[in-house]
Coordinates of C-alpha atoms and ligand atoms in Angstrom, one line a residue:
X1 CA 72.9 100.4 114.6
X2 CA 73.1 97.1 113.0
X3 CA 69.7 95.0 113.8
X4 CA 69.2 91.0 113.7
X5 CA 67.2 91.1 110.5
X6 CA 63.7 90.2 111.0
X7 CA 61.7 91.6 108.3
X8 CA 60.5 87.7 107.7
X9 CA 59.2 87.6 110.5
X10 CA 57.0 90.7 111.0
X11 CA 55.7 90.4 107.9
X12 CA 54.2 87.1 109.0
X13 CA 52.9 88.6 111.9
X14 CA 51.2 91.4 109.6
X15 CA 49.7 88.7 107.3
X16 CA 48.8 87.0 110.1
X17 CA 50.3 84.0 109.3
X18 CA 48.3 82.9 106.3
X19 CA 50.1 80.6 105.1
X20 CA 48.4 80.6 101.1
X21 CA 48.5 84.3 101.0
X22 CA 52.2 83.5 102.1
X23 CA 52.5 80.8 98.9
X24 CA 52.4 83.9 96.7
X25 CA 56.3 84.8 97.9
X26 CA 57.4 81.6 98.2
X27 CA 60.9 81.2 96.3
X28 CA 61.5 78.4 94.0
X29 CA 64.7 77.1 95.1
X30 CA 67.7 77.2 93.2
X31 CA 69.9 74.0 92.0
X32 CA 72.0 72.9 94.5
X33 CA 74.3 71.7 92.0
X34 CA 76.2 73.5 88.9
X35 CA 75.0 71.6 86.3
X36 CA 78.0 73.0 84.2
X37 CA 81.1 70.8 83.7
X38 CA 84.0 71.8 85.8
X39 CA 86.5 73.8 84.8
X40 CA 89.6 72.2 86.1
X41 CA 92.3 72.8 84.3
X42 CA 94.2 76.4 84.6
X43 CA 96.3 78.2 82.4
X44 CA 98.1 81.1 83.5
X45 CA 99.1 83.1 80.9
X46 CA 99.5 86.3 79.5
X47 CA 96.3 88.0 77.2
X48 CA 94.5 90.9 76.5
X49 CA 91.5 92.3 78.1
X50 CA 89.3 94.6 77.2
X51 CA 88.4 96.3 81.1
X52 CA 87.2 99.5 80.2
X53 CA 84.5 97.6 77.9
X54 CA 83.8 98.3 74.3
X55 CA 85.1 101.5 72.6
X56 CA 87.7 101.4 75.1
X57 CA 91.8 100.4 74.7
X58 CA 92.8 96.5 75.2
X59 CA 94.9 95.7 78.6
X60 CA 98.1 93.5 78.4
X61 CA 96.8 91.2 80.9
X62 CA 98.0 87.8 83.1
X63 CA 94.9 86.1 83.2
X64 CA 94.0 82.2 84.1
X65 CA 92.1 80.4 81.0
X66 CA 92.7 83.9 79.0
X67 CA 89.4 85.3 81.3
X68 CA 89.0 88.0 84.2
X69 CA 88.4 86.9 86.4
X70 CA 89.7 83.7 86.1
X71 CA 87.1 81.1 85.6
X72 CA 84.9 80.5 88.6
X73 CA 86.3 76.9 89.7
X74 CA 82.7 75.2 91.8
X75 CA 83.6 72.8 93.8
X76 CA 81.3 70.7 96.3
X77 CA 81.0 70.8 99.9
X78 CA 82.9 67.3 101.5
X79 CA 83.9 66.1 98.0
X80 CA 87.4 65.7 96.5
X81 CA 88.8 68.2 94.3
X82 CA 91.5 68.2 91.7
X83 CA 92.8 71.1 89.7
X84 CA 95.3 71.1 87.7
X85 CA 97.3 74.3 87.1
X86 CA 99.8 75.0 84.3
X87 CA 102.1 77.8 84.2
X88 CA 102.3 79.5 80.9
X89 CA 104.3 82.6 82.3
X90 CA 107.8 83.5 81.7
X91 CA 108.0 83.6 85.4
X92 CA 107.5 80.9 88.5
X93 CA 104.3 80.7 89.9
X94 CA 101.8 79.2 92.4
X95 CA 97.8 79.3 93.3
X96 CA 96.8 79.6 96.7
X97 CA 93.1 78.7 97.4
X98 CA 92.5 81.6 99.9
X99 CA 90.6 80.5 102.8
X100 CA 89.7 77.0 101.9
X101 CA 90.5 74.8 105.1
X102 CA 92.8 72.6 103.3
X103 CA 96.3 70.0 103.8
X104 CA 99.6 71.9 104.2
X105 CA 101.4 70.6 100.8
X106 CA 98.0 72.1 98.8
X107 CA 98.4 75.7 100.0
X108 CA 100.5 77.2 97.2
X109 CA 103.2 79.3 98.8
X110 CA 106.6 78.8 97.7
X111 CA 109.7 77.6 99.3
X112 CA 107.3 76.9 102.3
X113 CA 104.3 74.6 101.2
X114 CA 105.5 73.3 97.6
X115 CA 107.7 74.6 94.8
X116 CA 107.2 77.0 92.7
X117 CA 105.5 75.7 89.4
X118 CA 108.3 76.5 86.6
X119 CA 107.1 78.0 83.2
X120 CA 105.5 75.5 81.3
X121 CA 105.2 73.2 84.2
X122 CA 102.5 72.2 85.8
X123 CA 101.2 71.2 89.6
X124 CA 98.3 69.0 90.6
X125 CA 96.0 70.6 93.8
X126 CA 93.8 68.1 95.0
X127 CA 92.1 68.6 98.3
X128 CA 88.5 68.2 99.9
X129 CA 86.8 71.5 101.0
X130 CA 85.3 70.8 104.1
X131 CA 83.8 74.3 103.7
X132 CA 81.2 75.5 101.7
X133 CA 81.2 79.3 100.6
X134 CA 82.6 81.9 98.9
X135 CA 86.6 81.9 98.3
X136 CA 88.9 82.7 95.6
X137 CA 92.0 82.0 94.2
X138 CA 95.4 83.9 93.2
X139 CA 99.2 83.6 92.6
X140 CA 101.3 83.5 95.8
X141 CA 104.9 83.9 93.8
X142 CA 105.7 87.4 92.7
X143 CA 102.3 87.8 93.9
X144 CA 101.9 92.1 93.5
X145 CA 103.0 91.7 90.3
X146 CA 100.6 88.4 89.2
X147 CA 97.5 89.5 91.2
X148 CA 98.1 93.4 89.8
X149 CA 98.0 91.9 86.1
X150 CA 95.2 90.1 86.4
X151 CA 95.6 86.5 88.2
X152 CA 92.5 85.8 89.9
X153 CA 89.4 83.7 89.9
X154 CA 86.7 82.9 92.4
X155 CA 85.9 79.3 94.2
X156 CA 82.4 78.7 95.0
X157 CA 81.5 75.6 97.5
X158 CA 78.7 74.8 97.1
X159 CA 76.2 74.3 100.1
X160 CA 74.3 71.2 100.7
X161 CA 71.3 73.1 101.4
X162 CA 71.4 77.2 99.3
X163 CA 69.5 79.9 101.0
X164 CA 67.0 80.6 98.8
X165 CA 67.2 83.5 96.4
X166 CA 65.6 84.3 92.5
X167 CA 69.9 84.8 91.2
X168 CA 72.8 83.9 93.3
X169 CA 75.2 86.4 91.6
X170 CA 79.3 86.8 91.7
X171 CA 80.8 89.9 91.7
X172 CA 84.7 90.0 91.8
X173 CA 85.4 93.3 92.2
X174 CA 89.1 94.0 91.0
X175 CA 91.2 97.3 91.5
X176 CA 93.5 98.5 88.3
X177 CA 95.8 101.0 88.0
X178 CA 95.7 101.9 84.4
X179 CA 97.8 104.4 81.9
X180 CA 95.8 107.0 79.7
X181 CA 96.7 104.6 77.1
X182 CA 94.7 101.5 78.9
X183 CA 97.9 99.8 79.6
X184 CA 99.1 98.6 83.5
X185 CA 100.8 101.2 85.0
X186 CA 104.1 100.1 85.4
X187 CA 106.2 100.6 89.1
X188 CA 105.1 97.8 91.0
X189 CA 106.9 97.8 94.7
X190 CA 107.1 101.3 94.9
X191 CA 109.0 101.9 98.2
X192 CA 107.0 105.0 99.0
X193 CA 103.8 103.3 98.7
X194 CA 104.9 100.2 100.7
X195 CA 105.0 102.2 103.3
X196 CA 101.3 103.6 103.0
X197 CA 98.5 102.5 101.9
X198 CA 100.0 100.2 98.9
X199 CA 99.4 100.4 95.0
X200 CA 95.7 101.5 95.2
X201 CA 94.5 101.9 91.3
X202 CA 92.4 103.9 89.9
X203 CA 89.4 101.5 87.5
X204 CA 87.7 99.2 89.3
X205 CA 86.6 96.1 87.5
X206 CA 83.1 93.7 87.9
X207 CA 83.9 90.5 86.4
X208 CA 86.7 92.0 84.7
X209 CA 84.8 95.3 83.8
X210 CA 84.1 98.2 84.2
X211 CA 80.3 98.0 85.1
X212 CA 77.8 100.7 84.0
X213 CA 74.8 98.6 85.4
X214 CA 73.5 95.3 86.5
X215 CA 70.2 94.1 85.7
X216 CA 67.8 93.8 88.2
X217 CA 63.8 93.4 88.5
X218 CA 61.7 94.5 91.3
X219 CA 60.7 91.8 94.3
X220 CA 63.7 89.9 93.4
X221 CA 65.7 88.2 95.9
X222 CA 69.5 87.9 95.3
X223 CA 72.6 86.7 96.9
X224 CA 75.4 88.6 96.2
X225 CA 78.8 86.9 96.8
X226 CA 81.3 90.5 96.7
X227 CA 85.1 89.3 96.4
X228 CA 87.3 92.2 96.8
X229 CA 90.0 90.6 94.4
X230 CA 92.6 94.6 94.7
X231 CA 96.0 94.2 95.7
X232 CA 95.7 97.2 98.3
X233 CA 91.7 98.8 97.8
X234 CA 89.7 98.8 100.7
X235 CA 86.1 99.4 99.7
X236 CA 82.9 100.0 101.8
X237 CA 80.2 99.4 99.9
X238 CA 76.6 101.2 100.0
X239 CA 73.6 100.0 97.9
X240 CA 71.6 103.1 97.6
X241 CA 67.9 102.6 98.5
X242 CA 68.4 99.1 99.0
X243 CA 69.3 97.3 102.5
X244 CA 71.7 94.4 101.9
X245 CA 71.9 91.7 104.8
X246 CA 75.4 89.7 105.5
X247 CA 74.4 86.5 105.5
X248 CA 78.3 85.4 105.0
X249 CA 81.5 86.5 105.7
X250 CA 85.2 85.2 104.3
X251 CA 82.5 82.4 103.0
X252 CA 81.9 81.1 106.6
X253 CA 78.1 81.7 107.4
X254 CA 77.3 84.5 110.4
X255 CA 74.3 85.5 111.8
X256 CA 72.3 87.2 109.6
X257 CA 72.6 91.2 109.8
X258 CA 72.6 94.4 107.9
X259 CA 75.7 95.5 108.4
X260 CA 76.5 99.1 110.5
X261 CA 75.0 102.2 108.5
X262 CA 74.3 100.3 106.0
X263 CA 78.1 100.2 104.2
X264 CA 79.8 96.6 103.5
X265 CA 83.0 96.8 104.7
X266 CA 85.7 95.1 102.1
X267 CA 89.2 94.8 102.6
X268 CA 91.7 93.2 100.2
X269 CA 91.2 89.3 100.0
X270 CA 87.8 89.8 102.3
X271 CA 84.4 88.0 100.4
X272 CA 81.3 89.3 101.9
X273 CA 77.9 87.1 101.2
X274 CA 74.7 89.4 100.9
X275 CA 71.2 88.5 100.7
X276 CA 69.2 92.4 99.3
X277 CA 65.7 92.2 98.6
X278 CA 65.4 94.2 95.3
X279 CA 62.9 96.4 96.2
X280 CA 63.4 99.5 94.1
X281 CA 61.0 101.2 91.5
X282 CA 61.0 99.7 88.3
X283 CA 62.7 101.4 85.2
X284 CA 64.9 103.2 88.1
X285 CA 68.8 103.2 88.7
X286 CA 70.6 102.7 92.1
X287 CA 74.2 103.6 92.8
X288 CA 76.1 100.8 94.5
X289 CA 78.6 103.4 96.2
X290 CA 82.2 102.9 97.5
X291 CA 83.0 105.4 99.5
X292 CA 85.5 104.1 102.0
X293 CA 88.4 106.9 101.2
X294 CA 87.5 110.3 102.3
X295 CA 86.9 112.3 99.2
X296 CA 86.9 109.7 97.1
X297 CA 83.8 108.2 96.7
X298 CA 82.7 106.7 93.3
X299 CA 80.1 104.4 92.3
X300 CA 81.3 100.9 91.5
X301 CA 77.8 100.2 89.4
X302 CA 74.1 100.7 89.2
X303 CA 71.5 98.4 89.7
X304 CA 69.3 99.1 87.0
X305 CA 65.6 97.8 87.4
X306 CA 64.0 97.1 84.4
X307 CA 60.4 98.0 83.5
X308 CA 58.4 94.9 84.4
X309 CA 55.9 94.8 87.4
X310 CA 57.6 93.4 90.5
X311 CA 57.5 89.8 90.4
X312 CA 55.8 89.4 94.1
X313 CA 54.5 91.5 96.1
X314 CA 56.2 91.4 99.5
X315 CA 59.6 90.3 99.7
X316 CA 60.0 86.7 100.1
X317 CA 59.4 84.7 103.6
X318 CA 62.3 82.1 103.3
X319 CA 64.8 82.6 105.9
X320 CA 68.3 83.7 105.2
X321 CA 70.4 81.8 107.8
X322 CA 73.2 79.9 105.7
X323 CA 73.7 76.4 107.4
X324 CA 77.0 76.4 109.3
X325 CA 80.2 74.8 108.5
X326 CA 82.0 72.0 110.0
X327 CA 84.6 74.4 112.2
X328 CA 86.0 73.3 115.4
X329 CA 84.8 75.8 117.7
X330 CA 87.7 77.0 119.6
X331 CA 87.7 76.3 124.0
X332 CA 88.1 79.9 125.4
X333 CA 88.5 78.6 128.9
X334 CA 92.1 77.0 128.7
X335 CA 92.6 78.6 125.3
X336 CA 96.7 79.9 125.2
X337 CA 97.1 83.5 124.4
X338 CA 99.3 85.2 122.3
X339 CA 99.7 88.3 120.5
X340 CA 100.9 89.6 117.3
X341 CA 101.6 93.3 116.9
X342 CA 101.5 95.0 113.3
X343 CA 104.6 97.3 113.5
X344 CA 106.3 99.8 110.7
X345 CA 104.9 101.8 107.9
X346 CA 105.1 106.3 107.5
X347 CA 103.7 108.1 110.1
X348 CA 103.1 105.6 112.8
X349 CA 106.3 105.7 114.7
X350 CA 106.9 103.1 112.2
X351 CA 110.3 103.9 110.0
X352 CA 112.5 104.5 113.4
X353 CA 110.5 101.4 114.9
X354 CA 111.3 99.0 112.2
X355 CA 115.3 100.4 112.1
X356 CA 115.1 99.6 115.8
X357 CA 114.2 96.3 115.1
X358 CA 116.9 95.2 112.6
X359 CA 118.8 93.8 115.6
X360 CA 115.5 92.2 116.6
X361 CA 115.6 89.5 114.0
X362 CA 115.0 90.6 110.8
X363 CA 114.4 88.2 107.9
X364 CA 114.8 88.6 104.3
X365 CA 116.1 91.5 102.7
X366 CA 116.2 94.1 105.3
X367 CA 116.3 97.0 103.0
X368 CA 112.7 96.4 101.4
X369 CA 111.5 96.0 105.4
X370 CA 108.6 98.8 106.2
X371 CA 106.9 96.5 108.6
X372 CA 107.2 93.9 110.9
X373 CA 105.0 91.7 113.1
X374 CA 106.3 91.1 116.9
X375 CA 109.3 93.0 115.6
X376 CA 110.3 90.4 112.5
X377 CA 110.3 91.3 109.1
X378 CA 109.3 88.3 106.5
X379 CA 109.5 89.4 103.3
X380 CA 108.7 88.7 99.5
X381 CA 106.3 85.6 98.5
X382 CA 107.0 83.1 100.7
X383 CA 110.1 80.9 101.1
X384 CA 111.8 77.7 102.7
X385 CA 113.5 77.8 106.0
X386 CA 110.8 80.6 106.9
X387 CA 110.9 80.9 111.2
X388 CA 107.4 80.4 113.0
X389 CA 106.9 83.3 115.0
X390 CA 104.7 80.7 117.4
X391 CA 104.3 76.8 117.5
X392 CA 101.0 75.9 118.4
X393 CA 100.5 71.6 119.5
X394 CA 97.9 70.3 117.0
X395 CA 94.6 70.8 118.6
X396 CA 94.8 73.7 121.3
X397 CA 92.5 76.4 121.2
X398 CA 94.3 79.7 121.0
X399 CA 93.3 83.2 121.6
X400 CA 95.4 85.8 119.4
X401 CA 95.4 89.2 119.8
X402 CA 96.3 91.4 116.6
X403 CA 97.1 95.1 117.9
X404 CA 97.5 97.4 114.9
X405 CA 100.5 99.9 116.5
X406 CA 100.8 101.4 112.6
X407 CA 98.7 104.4 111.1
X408 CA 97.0 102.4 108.7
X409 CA 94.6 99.6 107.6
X410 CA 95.9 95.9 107.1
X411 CA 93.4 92.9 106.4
X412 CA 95.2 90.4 107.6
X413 CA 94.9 86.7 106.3
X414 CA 95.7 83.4 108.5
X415 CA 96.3 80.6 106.0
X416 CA 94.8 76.8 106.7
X417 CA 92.2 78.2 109.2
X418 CA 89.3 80.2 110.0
X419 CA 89.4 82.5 113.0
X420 CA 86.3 83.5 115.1
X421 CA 86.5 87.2 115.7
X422 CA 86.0 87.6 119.4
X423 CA 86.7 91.4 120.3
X424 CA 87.2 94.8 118.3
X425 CA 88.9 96.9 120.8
X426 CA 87.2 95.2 124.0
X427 CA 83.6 95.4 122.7
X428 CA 82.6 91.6 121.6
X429 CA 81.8 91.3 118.2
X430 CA 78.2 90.0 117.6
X431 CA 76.6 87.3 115.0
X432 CA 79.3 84.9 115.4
X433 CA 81.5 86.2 112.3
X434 CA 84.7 83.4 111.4
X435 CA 87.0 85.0 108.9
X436 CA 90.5 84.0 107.2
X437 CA 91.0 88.0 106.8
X438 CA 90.7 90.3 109.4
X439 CA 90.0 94.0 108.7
X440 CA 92.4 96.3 111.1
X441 CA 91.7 100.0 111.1
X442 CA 95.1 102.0 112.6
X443 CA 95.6 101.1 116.2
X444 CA 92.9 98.7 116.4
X445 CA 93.1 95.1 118.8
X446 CA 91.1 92.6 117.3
X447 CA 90.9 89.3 119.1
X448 CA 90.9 86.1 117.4
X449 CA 90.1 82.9 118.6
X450 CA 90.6 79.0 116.9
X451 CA 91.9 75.1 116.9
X452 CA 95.5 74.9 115.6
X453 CA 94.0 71.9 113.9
X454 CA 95.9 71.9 111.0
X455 CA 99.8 70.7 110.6
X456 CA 101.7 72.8 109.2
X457 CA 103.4 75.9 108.8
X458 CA 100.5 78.7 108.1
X459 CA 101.4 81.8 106.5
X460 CA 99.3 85.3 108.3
X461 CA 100.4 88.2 106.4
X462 CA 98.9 91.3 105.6
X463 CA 96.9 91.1 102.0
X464 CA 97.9 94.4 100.9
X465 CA 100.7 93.1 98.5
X466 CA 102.5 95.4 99.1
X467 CA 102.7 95.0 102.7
X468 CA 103.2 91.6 103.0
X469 CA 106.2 91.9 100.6
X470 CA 107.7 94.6 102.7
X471 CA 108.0 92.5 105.4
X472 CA 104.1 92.2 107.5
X473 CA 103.8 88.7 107.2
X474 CA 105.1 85.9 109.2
X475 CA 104.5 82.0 109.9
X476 CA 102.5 80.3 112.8
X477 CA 103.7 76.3 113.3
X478 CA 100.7 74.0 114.1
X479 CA 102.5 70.2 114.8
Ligands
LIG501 CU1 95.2 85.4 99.7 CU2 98.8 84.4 101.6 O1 97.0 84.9 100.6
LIG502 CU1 98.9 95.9 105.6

């Protein structure tokens, strides 16, 4: 059972409230502010990598600013951005600024928002983030292959007002699919896969490497912002002798929770936010465990607690509750309803359903089609003259209900919005979670509710690549 976390609070009760003895735990907060100059021009372009760390091959790698991750672009809550991005590839590209509430013509996907970016051209982003949080960047042009070599950063907003924690720590966690030789497995769009669960790798990167261990000291506080950057991995994430609370999810702040059985549920493109009170034995190791596919559970990396005396005795007293962000909240009452239904894929009913729908409207090139939403099949990046499945009039409230009819799980992303998450197969689902990517297990209904308050045309697609390129995606119209 997941429980409102109220450790805080009980231990004031035990202390009985004394406020000097409390002094002892009190946190220092953190700058708001980087204090580091932004990084805002990006360079996509190819380099080498060492993943596996030292001793280990180099990777052929596309990488933004030669790094992976890409560099971690800060930006600040309500204030105007501008990022330059130059293409360096042999091939067209785009960024997309996944999640970040932002004006149609700054979205990044070709044909339908902007032009591609030719090589050795470049495009200007500029936009405001009205939201502060965790959110990350990537290539929405030839996007399995880009994002599988390596094109990927994170965006940190930062809040006005931090929770209060010793580190606030990134980990972009990356999925690889590497040759004995340390090279990227070549076969991208493998039809076979497409139709399953995608290219799932087999090293999983931390900041671009293979992690043995983190640093950590006892009685420390951290925030953990997890990006789970894989074209197709699903991970569910369990810190070993530690209890992690969400505090955030797809960057947007929830209420604060530890989440069910103690395993942080990460699907492609999905950040979780975690607050853990470090409050291990020093000199000891804890597995941080992802054991989301049956049989294959690994360990992503330790948390390795040095020798030091823990720095306080009682984990802190400042409260974890993020302060919200500006979103519209949606009017359930006269909200319209519609529904989208994730079609297609092996063993669903899904090859015969999708050939049974080639008279339905199909989109693209039908051939690479192993999925379809409401019986449509959008393929490949993006492109002009895409159809909206559904026009929405610029400020309704709608209510969307995603059914999952396939055999398998699909995180799927709404572009330009964030969606409150309403319902998981009728039972509501609690502490108020807004997410761009929605997590589908086979044959769930997940409903969705927000304000089509942005113009434009939105991509939602599925953000396993190889998915969306096979035809789950589609566009939703907000005039
Ligand atoms: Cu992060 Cu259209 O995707
Ligand atoms: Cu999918």
């Amino acid at each position: 059972m997941s429980i409102e976390f109220s450790c805080p609070m009980s231990r004031r009760g035990l202390l009985g409230a004394g406020a000097s003895l409390l002094l002892t735990t009190t946190l220092r907060p953190l700058p708001a502010r980087a204090t580091a100059p932004v990084d805002r021009r990006i360079v996509a372009a190819p380099t080498r990598a060492r993943l596996a760390g030292e001793g280990h091959p180099e990777t052929d790698v596309w990488a933004y600013n030669r790094t992976i991750p890409g560099p971690t672009v800060r930006l600040r809550q309500g204030e105007p951005a501008r990022i330059i991005v130059e293409n360096q590839l042999e091939q067209d590209t785009t960024v997309h600024w996944h999640g970040i509430r932002l004006p149609n013509a700054m979205d990044g996907v070709p044909g339908l928002t902007q032009p591609p970016i030719k090589p050795s051209e470049t495009f200007t982003y500029e936009f405001t983030p009205p939201d502060a949080g965790t959110f990350w960047y990537h290539p929405h042009a030839n996007s399995l292959e880009q994002l599988g070599r390596g094109l990927a950063g994170a965006v940190i907003v930062e809040e006005r007002e931090p929770v209060t924690v010793d580190r606030d720590l990134l980990w972009l966690l990356a999925d690889w699919r590497l040759t004995s030789e340390g090279e990227i497995a070549a076969g991208f769009g493998n039809r076979m896969e497409a139709a399953m669960s995608g290219r799932v790798g087999n090293t999983v990167t931390l900041n671009g490497r293979v992690s043995e261990q983190e640093p950590a000291r006892a009685g420390e506080r951290i925030r953990l912002r997890l990006v789970n950057g894989s074209l197709a991995r699903v991970m569910a994430l369990r810190f070993e002798g530690h209890r992690p609370v969400i505090v955030a999810v797809d960057g947007q702040p929830c209420d604060p929770h530890e989440p069910k059985g103690g395993r942080v549920l990460l699907g492609p493109a999905m950040r979780i936010d975690i607050v853990i009170d470090l409050q291990g034995e020093p000199g000891r190791r804890y597995r941080v465990i992802d054991d989301f596919y049956d049989g294959l559970s690994y360990w992503v990396t330790q948390l390795a607690y040095d020798e030091k005396a823990p720095m306080r005795a009682h984990p802190p007293d400042a409260p974890l509750r993020l302060l919200r962000n500006p979103l519209p909240e949606p009017a359930l009452a006269d909200a319209e309803r519609h529904e989208l239904t994730l079609q297609g894929g092996m063993m669903g009913g899904g090859m015969a359903g999708v050939g049974g729908m080639m008279g339905g409207g199909m989109i693209g090139m039908g051939s690479r089609a192993a999925w379809a939403i409401n019986g449509m099949s959008m393929t490949g990046d993006g492109h002009a003259g895409m159809k909206p499945a559904l026009t929405f009039q610029r400020g309704r409230s709608v209510v969307l209900t995603l059914r999952n009819q396939t055999a398998w799980w699909h995180p799927m992303h709404f572009h330009g919005h964030s969606m409150l998450v309403l319902s998981r197969n009728d039972a509501p689902v609690p502490y108020r979670q807004w997410q761009d990517t929605v997590l589908m297990a086979p044959k769930d209904a997940v409903e969705v509710a927000f304000i089509a308050d942005n113009p434009g045309d939105w991509m939602l697609h599925c953000h396993v690549i190889d998915h969306q390129m096979a035809g789950m995606m589609t566009v939703l119209r907000v005039t």
